[in-house]
mmCIF file of C-alpha atoms and ligand atoms in Angstrom:
data_model
loop_
_atom_site.group_PDB
_atom_site.id
_atom_site.type_symbol
_atom_site.label_atom_id
_atom_site.label_comp_id
_atom_site.label_asym_id
_atom_site.label_seq_id
_atom_site.Cartn_x
_atom_site.Cartn_y
_atom_site.Cartn_z
ATOM 1 C CA MET A 19 31.536 25.769 -13.520
ATOM 2 C CA THR A 20 29.121 28.692 -13.056
ATOM 3 C CA SER A 21 28.639 30.503 -9.753
ATOM 4 C CA THR A 22 25.411 29.529 -7.943
ATOM 5 C CA THR A 23 25.829 31.548 -4.734
ATOM 6 C CA PRO A 24 24.709 35.171 -4.465
ATOM 7 C CA VAL A 25 28.170 36.384 -3.507
ATOM 8 C CA ASP A 26 29.111 39.720 -4.983
ATOM 9 C CA PRO A 27 32.699 39.486 -6.324
ATOM 10 C CA LYS A 28 33.451 42.965 -4.945
ATOM 11 C CA ASP A 29 32.269 41.937 -1.449
ATOM 12 C CA LEU A 30 34.286 38.722 -1.715
ATOM 13 C CA ARG A 31 37.448 40.592 -2.693
ATOM 14 C CA SER A 32 36.926 43.135 0.088
ATOM 15 C CA ALA A 33 36.268 40.465 2.761
ATOM 16 C CA LEU A 34 39.288 38.440 1.616
ATOM 17 C CA GLY A 35 41.332 41.635 1.969
ATOM 18 C CA SER A 36 40.842 41.485 5.732
ATOM 19 C CA PHE A 37 42.972 38.318 5.726
ATOM 20 C CA THR A 38 46.514 39.666 6.072
ATOM 21 C CA THR A 39 49.157 37.965 3.933
ATOM 22 C CA GLY A 40 52.739 38.352 2.904
ATOM 23 C CA VAL A 41 53.560 39.130 -0.715
ATOM 24 C CA THR A 42 55.371 36.704 -3.008
ATOM 25 C CA VAL A 43 56.597 36.680 -6.580
ATOM 26 C CA VAL A 44 56.345 33.248 -8.213
ATOM 27 C CA THR A 45 58.721 32.745 -11.135
ATOM 28 C CA THR A 46 59.101 29.925 -13.608
ATOM 29 C CA ARG A 47 60.856 28.957 -16.832
ATOM 30 C CA ASN A 48 59.176 26.789 -19.420
ATOM 31 C CA ASP A 49 60.136 26.192 -23.051
ATOM 32 C CA GLY A 50 62.834 28.871 -22.899
ATOM 33 C CA GLN A 51 60.305 31.414 -21.586
ATOM 34 C CA ASP A 52 60.726 33.199 -18.204
ATOM 35 C CA ALA A 53 57.603 34.236 -16.281
ATOM 36 C CA GLY A 54 56.964 35.979 -12.961
ATOM 37 C CA VAL A 55 53.735 36.948 -11.178
ATOM 38 C CA THR A 56 52.980 38.719 -7.884
ATOM 39 C CA VAL A 57 50.990 36.317 -5.712
ATOM 40 C CA ASN A 58 49.457 36.410 -2.235
ATOM 41 C CA SER A 59 47.515 33.137 -2.532
ATOM 42 C CA PHE A 60 50.675 31.335 -1.379
ATOM 43 C CA ASN A 61 50.394 28.981 1.606
ATOM 44 C CA SER A 62 52.103 26.074 3.296
ATOM 45 C CA VAL A 63 50.611 22.591 2.778
ATOM 46 C CA SER A 64 52.828 19.902 4.268
ATOM 47 C CA LEU A 65 56.009 19.747 6.327
ATOM 48 C CA ASP A 66 56.880 16.140 5.437
ATOM 49 C CA PRO A 67 57.199 16.013 2.510
ATOM 50 C CA PRO A 68 57.712 19.796 2.312
ATOM 51 C CA MET A 69 54.940 21.227 0.126
ATOM 52 C CA VAL A 70 53.498 24.649 -0.656
ATOM 53 C CA LEU A 71 50.650 25.902 -2.863
ATOM 54 C CA TRP A 72 49.463 28.971 -4.723
ATOM 55 C CA SER A 73 46.863 29.744 -7.355
ATOM 56 C CA LEU A 74 47.005 31.598 -10.655
ATOM 57 C CA ALA A 75 44.167 33.284 -12.566
ATOM 58 C CA LYS A 76 43.542 31.478 -15.838
ATOM 59 C CA SER A 77 43.280 34.938 -17.392
ATOM 60 C CA ALA A 78 46.941 35.716 -16.559
ATOM 61 C CA GLY A 79 49.040 36.322 -19.658
ATOM 62 C CA SER A 80 51.644 33.920 -18.295
ATOM 63 C CA PHE A 81 49.085 31.165 -17.528
ATOM 64 C CA PRO A 82 50.202 28.870 -20.424
ATOM 65 C CA THR A 83 53.816 29.113 -19.185
ATOM 66 C CA TYR A 84 52.897 28.032 -15.608
ATOM 67 C CA HIS A 85 50.265 25.492 -16.682
ATOM 68 C CA SER A 86 52.862 23.008 -17.955
ATOM 69 C CA ALA A 87 55.928 24.194 -16.006
ATOM 70 C CA GLU A 88 57.916 21.525 -14.153
ATOM 71 C CA HIS A 89 59.428 23.937 -11.636
ATOM 72 C CA PHE A 90 58.588 27.233 -9.993
ATOM 73 C CA ALA A 91 60.186 29.392 -7.305
ATOM 74 C CA VAL A 92 58.269 31.307 -4.632
ATOM 75 C CA HIS A 93 60.003 34.494 -3.401
ATOM 76 C CA ILE A 94 58.773 35.940 -0.091
ATOM 77 C CA LEU A 95 59.249 39.675 -0.613
ATOM 78 C CA ALA A 96 61.098 41.838 1.913
ATOM 79 C CA ALA A 97 59.673 45.091 3.323
ATOM 80 C CA ASP A 98 61.579 47.265 0.817
ATOM 81 C CA GLN A 99 60.490 45.268 -2.263
ATOM 82 C CA GLU A 100 57.138 46.942 -2.965
ATOM 83 C CA PRO A 101 58.436 48.173 -6.380
ATOM 84 C CA LEU A 102 59.254 44.557 -7.303
ATOM 85 C CA SER A 103 55.743 43.482 -6.278
ATOM 86 C CA GLN A 104 54.213 46.210 -8.446
ATOM 87 C CA ARG A 105 56.453 45.284 -11.354
ATOM 88 C CA PHE A 106 55.432 41.599 -11.318
ATOM 89 C CA ALA A 107 51.756 42.551 -10.961
ATOM 90 C CA THR A 108 51.897 44.658 -14.138
ATOM 91 C CA LYS A 109 50.704 43.037 -17.348
ATOM 92 C CA GLY A 110 52.348 43.538 -20.711
ATOM 93 C CA ILE A 111 55.829 44.665 -19.601
ATOM 94 C CA ASP A 112 59.223 42.958 -19.731
ATOM 95 C CA LYS A 113 59.136 42.052 -16.020
ATOM 96 C CA PHE A 114 62.758 40.877 -15.815
ATOM 97 C CA ALA A 115 64.312 43.988 -17.407
ATOM 98 C CA GLU A 116 66.406 45.917 -14.824
ATOM 99 C CA VAL A 117 65.777 43.201 -12.186
ATOM 100 C CA ASP A 118 68.711 41.388 -10.527
ATOM 101 C CA PHE A 119 68.330 37.599 -10.750
ATOM 102 C CA HIS A 120 70.256 34.370 -11.177
ATOM 103 C CA ARG A 121 69.171 30.837 -12.173
ATOM 104 C CA GLY A 122 67.950 28.238 -9.657
ATOM 105 C CA VAL A 123 66.536 24.690 -9.780
ATOM 106 C CA GLY A 124 65.152 23.998 -13.299
ATOM 107 C CA GLU A 125 66.819 27.208 -14.616
ATOM 108 C CA VAL A 126 63.996 29.193 -12.971
ATOM 109 C CA PRO A 127 64.876 32.922 -12.471
ATOM 110 C CA ILE A 128 65.697 33.621 -8.788
ATOM 111 C CA LEU A 129 65.274 37.248 -7.675
ATOM 112 C CA ASP A 130 67.769 38.869 -5.293
ATOM 113 C CA GLY A 131 67.018 40.639 -1.989
ATOM 114 C CA CYS A 132 63.999 38.560 -0.813
ATOM 115 C CA SER A 133 63.212 37.251 2.709
ATOM 116 C CA ALA A 134 62.989 33.626 1.565
ATOM 117 C CA VAL A 135 62.989 31.576 -1.640
ATOM 118 C CA PHE A 136 61.351 28.153 -2.116
ATOM 119 C CA HIS A 137 62.628 26.252 -5.168
ATOM 120 C CA CYS A 138 59.777 23.878 -6.069
ATOM 121 C CA LYS A 139 58.942 21.017 -8.395
ATOM 122 C CA THR A 140 55.288 21.081 -9.524
ATOM 123 C CA VAL A 141 53.689 17.891 -8.112
ATOM 124 C CA TYR A 142 49.920 18.581 -8.377
ATOM 125 C CA ARG A 143 47.661 20.872 -10.405
ATOM 126 C CA TYR A 144 44.012 21.395 -9.428
ATOM 127 C CA GLU A 145 41.015 23.115 -10.965
ATOM 128 C CA GLY A 146 40.043 26.149 -8.892
ATOM 129 C CA GLY A 147 37.206 27.989 -10.661
ATOM 130 C CA ASP A 148 38.736 30.889 -12.546
ATOM 131 C CA HIS A 149 42.135 29.956 -11.029
ATOM 132 C CA GLU A 150 44.408 26.927 -11.240
ATOM 133 C CA ILE A 151 46.007 25.667 -8.015
ATOM 134 C CA TYR A 152 49.628 24.546 -8.050
ATOM 135 C CA VAL A 153 51.170 22.384 -5.339
ATOM 136 C CA GLY A 154 54.945 22.262 -5.318
ATOM 137 C CA GLN A 155 57.401 20.076 -3.462
ATOM 138 C CA VAL A 156 60.170 22.215 -1.979
ATOM 139 C CA GLU A 157 63.513 20.951 -3.309
ATOM 140 C CA LYS A 158 65.666 23.721 -1.883
ATOM 141 C CA LEU A 159 65.070 26.748 0.301
ATOM 142 C CA GLU A 160 66.889 29.955 1.154
ATOM 143 C CA HIS A 161 66.035 32.096 4.175
ATOM 144 C CA PHE A 162 67.415 35.577 4.909
ATOM 145 C CA ASP A 163 67.028 37.803 7.961
ATOM 146 C CA ARG A 164 64.865 40.443 6.255
ATOM 147 C CA LYS A 165 61.553 41.900 7.458
ATOM 148 C CA PRO A 166 58.613 40.849 5.225
ATOM 149 C CA LEU A 167 56.359 42.971 3.020
ATOM 150 C CA VAL A 168 52.713 42.632 4.102
ATOM 151 C CA PHE A 169 49.435 42.984 2.165
ATOM 152 C CA HIS A 170 46.239 43.953 3.989
ATOM 153 C CA GLY A 171 42.949 45.409 2.759
ATOM 154 C CA GLY A 172 44.339 45.894 -0.748
ATOM 155 C CA LYS A 173 47.319 47.901 0.523
ATOM 156 C CA TYR A 174 50.964 47.231 1.265
ATOM 157 C CA ALA A 175 51.847 47.244 4.959
ATOM 158 C CA LEU A 176 54.692 46.490 7.345
ATOM 159 C CA ALA A 177 54.717 43.883 10.117
ATOM 160 C CA VAL A 178 55.523 45.089 13.608
ATOM 161 C CA PRO A 179 55.655 42.440 16.359
ATOM 162 C CA LYS A 180 53.685 43.175 19.515
ATOM 163 C CA LYS A 181 56.256 43.825 22.199
ATOM 164 C CA LYS A 182 56.355 42.074 25.572
ATOM 165 C CA PRO A 183 56.535 44.287 28.697
ATOM 166 C CA ASP A 184 60.106 45.514 29.105
ATOM 167 C CA PRO A 185 62.382 46.872 31.856
ATOM 168 C CA LEU A 186 61.563 50.453 30.825
ATOM 169 C CA ALA A 187 58.201 49.998 32.550
ATOM 170 C CA ASP A 188 59.989 49.783 35.921
ATOM 171 C CA ASP A 189 62.421 52.635 35.250
ATOM 172 C CA ALA A 190 62.316 55.081 38.186
ATOM 173 C CA ARG A 191 62.735 57.964 35.727
ATOM 174 C CA THR A 192 59.204 57.453 34.381
ATOM 175 C CA ARG A 193 58.209 59.755 37.315
ATOM 176 C CA GLY A 194 54.559 58.870 37.316
ATOM 177 C CA PHE A 195 54.285 58.665 33.519
ATOM 178 C CA SER A 196 53.289 55.330 32.074
ATOM 179 C CA ALA A 197 56.161 53.875 30.045
ATOM 180 C CA ASN A 198 53.500 53.422 27.351
ATOM 181 C CA SER A 199 52.989 57.186 27.120
ATOM 182 C CA LEU A 200 54.113 58.329 23.678
ATOM 183 C CA THR A 201 54.908 61.791 25.049
ATOM 184 C CA TYR A 202 57.165 60.323 27.727
ATOM 185 C CA LEU A 203 58.948 58.001 25.275
ATOM 186 C CA MET A 204 59.474 60.763 22.687
ATOM 187 C CA GLY A 205 60.785 63.043 25.418
ATOM 188 C CA LEU A 206 63.137 60.364 26.752
ATOM 189 C CA VAL A 207 64.621 59.618 23.317
ATOM 190 C CA TYR A 208 64.705 63.307 22.312
ATOM 191 C CA PHE A 209 66.462 64.500 25.481
ATOM 192 C CA GLN A 210 68.921 61.600 25.484
ATOM 193 C CA LEU A 211 69.955 62.425 21.902
ATOM 194 C CA MET A 212 69.836 66.199 22.401
ATOM 195 C CA GLN A 213 71.993 66.003 25.536
ATOM 196 C CA ARG A 214 74.731 64.518 23.369
ATOM 197 C CA ALA A 215 74.108 66.989 20.537
ATOM 198 C CA THR A 216 74.072 70.086 22.781
ATOM 199 C CA ALA A 217 77.233 68.917 24.567
ATOM 200 C CA GLN A 218 78.980 69.102 21.220
ATOM 201 C CA LEU A 219 77.393 72.530 20.506
ATOM 202 C CA ALA A 220 78.475 73.858 23.921
ATOM 203 C CA ASP A 221 82.060 72.816 23.114
ATOM 204 C CA ARG A 222 81.811 75.154 20.133
ATOM 205 C CA GLY A 223 80.198 78.012 22.114
ATOM 206 C CA ILE A 224 76.779 77.746 20.410
ATOM 207 C CA THR A 225 73.398 77.693 22.202
ATOM 208 C CA GLU A 226 70.427 75.534 21.187
ATOM 209 C CA ALA A 227 68.399 78.635 20.237
ATOM 210 C CA GLU A 228 71.237 79.821 17.980
ATOM 211 C CA MET A 229 71.314 76.386 16.361
ATOM 212 C CA ALA A 230 67.544 76.565 15.784
ATOM 213 C CA ALA A 231 68.036 79.941 14.055
ATOM 214 C CA LEU A 232 70.821 78.493 11.874
ATOM 215 C CA ASN A 233 68.481 75.655 10.846
ATOM 216 C CA ILE A 234 65.822 78.144 9.697
ATOM 217 C CA LEU A 235 68.315 80.314 7.797
ATOM 218 C CA ALA A 236 69.809 77.246 6.083
ATOM 219 C CA ILE A 237 66.412 76.616 4.473
ATOM 220 C CA ASP A 238 65.293 80.225 4.053
ATOM 221 C CA ASP A 239 68.058 82.808 4.329
ATOM 222 C CA GLY A 240 67.595 86.555 4.892
ATOM 223 C CA ARG A 241 64.880 86.528 7.580
ATOM 224 C CA THR A 242 64.280 88.967 10.441
ATOM 225 C CA ALA A 243 64.531 88.015 14.129
ATOM 226 C CA GLU A 244 60.736 88.235 14.343
ATOM 227 C CA GLU A 245 60.236 85.825 11.422
ATOM 228 C CA ILE A 246 62.785 83.330 12.769
ATOM 229 C CA ASP A 247 61.235 83.573 16.231
ATOM 230 C CA ALA A 248 57.787 82.716 14.858
ATOM 231 C CA MET A 249 59.206 79.602 13.190
ATOM 232 C CA VAL A 250 61.315 78.239 16.070
ATOM 233 C CA ARG A 251 58.729 78.978 18.755
ATOM 234 C CA ILE A 252 57.088 75.557 18.190
ATOM 235 C CA SER A 253 60.349 74.023 19.471
ATOM 236 C CA GLY A 254 60.299 76.277 22.557
ATOM 237 C CA TYR A 255 63.184 78.593 21.558
ATOM 238 C CA ARG A 256 63.028 82.411 21.342
ATOM 239 C CA ILE A 257 65.028 84.567 18.913
ATOM 240 C CA ASP A 258 65.439 88.351 19.094
ATOM 241 C CA ASN A 259 67.885 90.900 17.677
ATOM 242 C CA ASP A 260 70.292 90.330 20.611
ATOM 243 C CA VAL A 261 70.557 86.622 19.759
ATOM 244 C CA LEU A 262 71.217 87.469 16.099
ATOM 245 C CA GLN A 263 73.829 90.073 17.136
ATOM 246 C CA HIS A 264 75.673 87.417 19.221
ATOM 247 C CA MET A 265 75.671 85.136 16.203
ATOM 248 C CA ALA A 266 76.963 87.946 13.997
ATOM 249 C CA ASP A 267 79.764 88.558 16.550
ATOM 250 C CA LYS A 268 80.710 84.885 16.126
ATOM 251 C CA LYS A 269 80.821 85.412 12.319
ATOM 252 C CA LEU A 270 78.025 82.854 11.807
ATOM 253 C CA LEU A 271 75.845 85.385 9.997
ATOM 254 C CA ALA A 272 75.814 88.958 8.708
ATOM 255 C CA LEU A 273 73.121 91.508 9.649
ATOM 256 C CA ALA A 274 71.752 94.094 7.215
ATOM 257 C CA GLU A 275 69.122 96.823 7.730
ATOM 258 C CA SER A 276 65.961 96.537 5.619
ATOM 259 C CA ALA A 277 62.613 98.361 5.481
ATOM 260 C CA ASP A 278 60.973 95.838 7.838
ATOM 261 C CA GLY A 279 63.846 95.277 10.254
ATOM 262 C CA VAL A 280 67.310 93.757 10.506
ATOM 263 C CA ARG A 281 67.751 90.748 8.229
ATOM 264 C CA ALA A 282 70.202 87.885 8.894
ATOM 265 C CA LYS A 283 72.190 86.165 6.149
ATOM 266 C CA LEU A 284 74.248 83.054 6.782
ATOM 267 C CA LEU A 285 78.019 83.344 6.432
ATOM 268 C CA ASP A 286 80.158 80.350 5.351
ATOM 269 C CA ALA A 287 81.028 79.473 8.983
ATOM 270 C CA GLY A 288 77.304 79.390 9.913
ATOM 271 C CA ARG A 289 76.398 77.259 6.913
ATOM 272 C CA GLU A 290 79.209 74.791 7.629
ATOM 273 C CA LEU A 291 78.300 74.551 11.320
ATOM 274 C CA GLN A 292 74.651 73.864 10.444
ATOM 275 C CA LEU A 293 75.571 71.088 7.980
ATOM 276 C CA GLU A 294 77.980 69.493 10.463
ATOM 277 C CA GLN A 295 75.365 69.546 13.223
ATOM 278 C CA VAL A 296 72.686 67.976 10.993
ATOM 279 C CA ALA A 297 75.139 65.197 10.063
ATOM 280 C CA PHE A 298 76.113 64.764 13.733
ATOM 281 C CA ILE A 299 72.474 64.377 14.853
ATOM 282 C CA GLN A 300 71.750 61.985 11.966
ATOM 283 C CA ALA A 301 74.739 59.850 13.016
ATOM 284 C CA LEU A 302 73.556 59.889 16.666
ATOM 285 C CA GLU A 303 70.093 58.794 15.530
ATOM 286 C CA ASP A 304 71.481 56.020 13.288
ATOM 287 C CA ASP A 305 73.651 54.705 16.148
ATOM 288 C CA ALA A 306 70.765 54.833 18.629
ATOM 289 C CA LEU A 307 68.257 52.909 16.472
ATOM 290 C CA PRO A 308 68.348 49.125 16.862
ATOM 291 C CA GLU A 309 69.797 47.309 13.856
ATOM 292 C CA GLY A 310 67.327 45.991 11.267
ATOM 293 C CA ALA A 311 64.440 48.124 12.604
ATOM 294 C CA TYR A 312 63.519 49.327 9.095
ATOM 295 C CA ALA A 313 59.768 48.728 9.336
ATOM 296 C CA GLU A 314 59.473 50.120 12.875
ATOM 297 C CA THR A 315 61.434 53.254 11.932
ATOM 298 C CA VAL A 316 59.266 53.964 8.870
ATOM 299 C CA LEU A 317 56.098 53.459 10.937
ATOM 300 C CA ALA A 318 57.343 55.632 13.816
ATOM 301 C CA LYS A 319 58.211 58.471 11.419
ATOM 302 C CA GLU A 320 54.819 58.239 9.702
ATOM 303 C CA LEU A 321 53.026 58.310 13.060
ATOM 304 C CA LEU A 322 54.991 61.358 14.217
ATOM 305 C CA LYS A 323 54.451 63.185 10.901
ATOM 306 C CA THR A 324 50.686 62.605 11.076
ATOM 307 C CA THR A 325 50.589 63.703 14.715
ATOM 308 C CA ALA A 326 52.704 66.787 13.977
ATOM 309 C CA ARG A 327 50.419 67.786 11.066
ATOM 310 C CA LYS A 328 47.366 67.389 13.293
ATOM 311 C CA LEU A 329 48.901 69.463 16.099
ATOM 312 C CA LEU A 330 50.059 72.209 13.725
ATOM 313 C CA LYS A 331 46.535 72.468 12.259
ATOM 314 C CA SER A 332 44.775 72.843 15.624
HETATM 315 C C1 FMN B 26 49.577 41.781 -3.727
HETATM 316 C C2 FMN B 26 49.103 41.064 -4.964
HETATM 317 C C3 FMN B 26 48.756 39.731 -4.896
HETATM 318 C C4 FMN B 26 48.330 39.035 -6.030
HETATM 319 N N1 FMN B 26 48.029 37.712 -5.922
HETATM 320 C C5 FMN B 26 47.651 37.021 -7.024
HETATM 321 C C6 FMN B 26 47.400 35.616 -6.938
HETATM 322 O O1 FMN B 26 47.517 35.013 -5.876
HETATM 323 N N2 FMN B 26 47.041 34.968 -8.073
HETATM 324 C C7 FMN B 26 46.905 35.615 -9.279
HETATM 325 O O2 FMN B 26 46.577 34.984 -10.283
HETATM 326 N N3 FMN B 26 47.148 36.959 -9.389
HETATM 327 C C8 FMN B 26 47.533 37.666 -8.289
HETATM 328 N N4 FMN B 26 47.809 39.003 -8.387
HETATM 329 C C9 FMN B 26 47.671 39.668 -9.694
HETATM 330 C C10 FMN B 26 48.837 39.341 -10.635
HETATM 331 O O3 FMN B 26 50.081 39.590 -10.017
HETATM 332 C C11 FMN B 26 48.789 40.192 -11.919
HETATM 333 O O4 FMN B 26 47.513 40.122 -12.478
HETATM 334 C C12 FMN B 26 49.831 39.732 -12.923
HETATM 335 O O5 FMN B 26 50.142 40.781 -13.780
HETATM 336 C C13 FMN B 26 49.338 38.578 -13.748
HETATM 337 O O6 FMN B 26 50.383 38.105 -14.570
HETATM 338 P P1 FMN B 26 50.491 38.335 -16.147
HETATM 339 O O7 FMN B 26 51.314 39.579 -16.273
HETATM 340 O O8 FMN B 26 51.176 37.100 -16.601
HETATM 341 O O9 FMN B 26 49.099 38.503 -16.715
HETATM 342 C C14 FMN B 26 48.235 39.705 -7.271
HETATM 343 C C15 FMN B 26 48.585 41.056 -7.342
HETATM 344 C C16 FMN B 26 49.017 41.729 -6.206
HETATM 345 C C17 FMN B 26 49.415 43.178 -6.301
#
């Protein structure tokens, strides 16, 4: 069939991209040959009997394998399976090399780590222009509690549910701030975590400013008080020679005269303390985050990084 409508394929692809989908890998085995393709044309068809569909480009290298296959399996990819999606969307490679799988209904390869797997028997095949449409009856399904990978506008994305209003909105401590204020929420989380972290520092006789200086020296040793001060100032701490002298008294660092001022070098005790504190804060953060919030955590970090870059530039 030839196209009779003046629809530009590029426009069509771009407009279809505004329809957000999950990402699946459809696998099959036919005549002793395994095949797997990344697919987002997957959809549900019928609940009773349970049926699903997807379509495959006739130009796909694996088209002959699917065309007469009796079974296929649809894998709904999890948020961390972007590499798997890319692998099964790449032509001309051994797609199953270095991929963990076992055999399912009809000896079809079943990939590990997905959100859901539908083991299907091919019940209908339809012509679909440059694609062929496959309808499968679901013979077995597996469902795991994993966040899905999302595809939108030609890019991979993560799904974040819109939250309902929560008790935080009525918290008296919002003190006039809206509980939807990012600044308030960041402050709340930051101070709650830092209260715990500084309590542990205080037990060891270390101030927050001293800790900030240790963090700088751990990355870039041998700096002057002035240089360290310039770098920690964005966090609100101030460092001068007196602070460094206190730290030297505690054997956290050694001070040495140089042409442009006194330079601080970390001693073993300072280095160890810094590493322990980083691990302690990481553990606090891990404990504080809700379980299974992988997608939300990645998104929150990206948002904060972008905001931080913007603020540092202005
Ligand atoms: C997110 C995503 C969704 C895709 N969806 C489909 C699809 O629904 N149908 C299709 O034929 N190809 C789709 N592709 C392209 C195929 O995965 C790709 O062309 C694959 O390499 C074809 O298989 P082959 O290696 O057997 O040629 C998609 C690719 C990506 C990255």
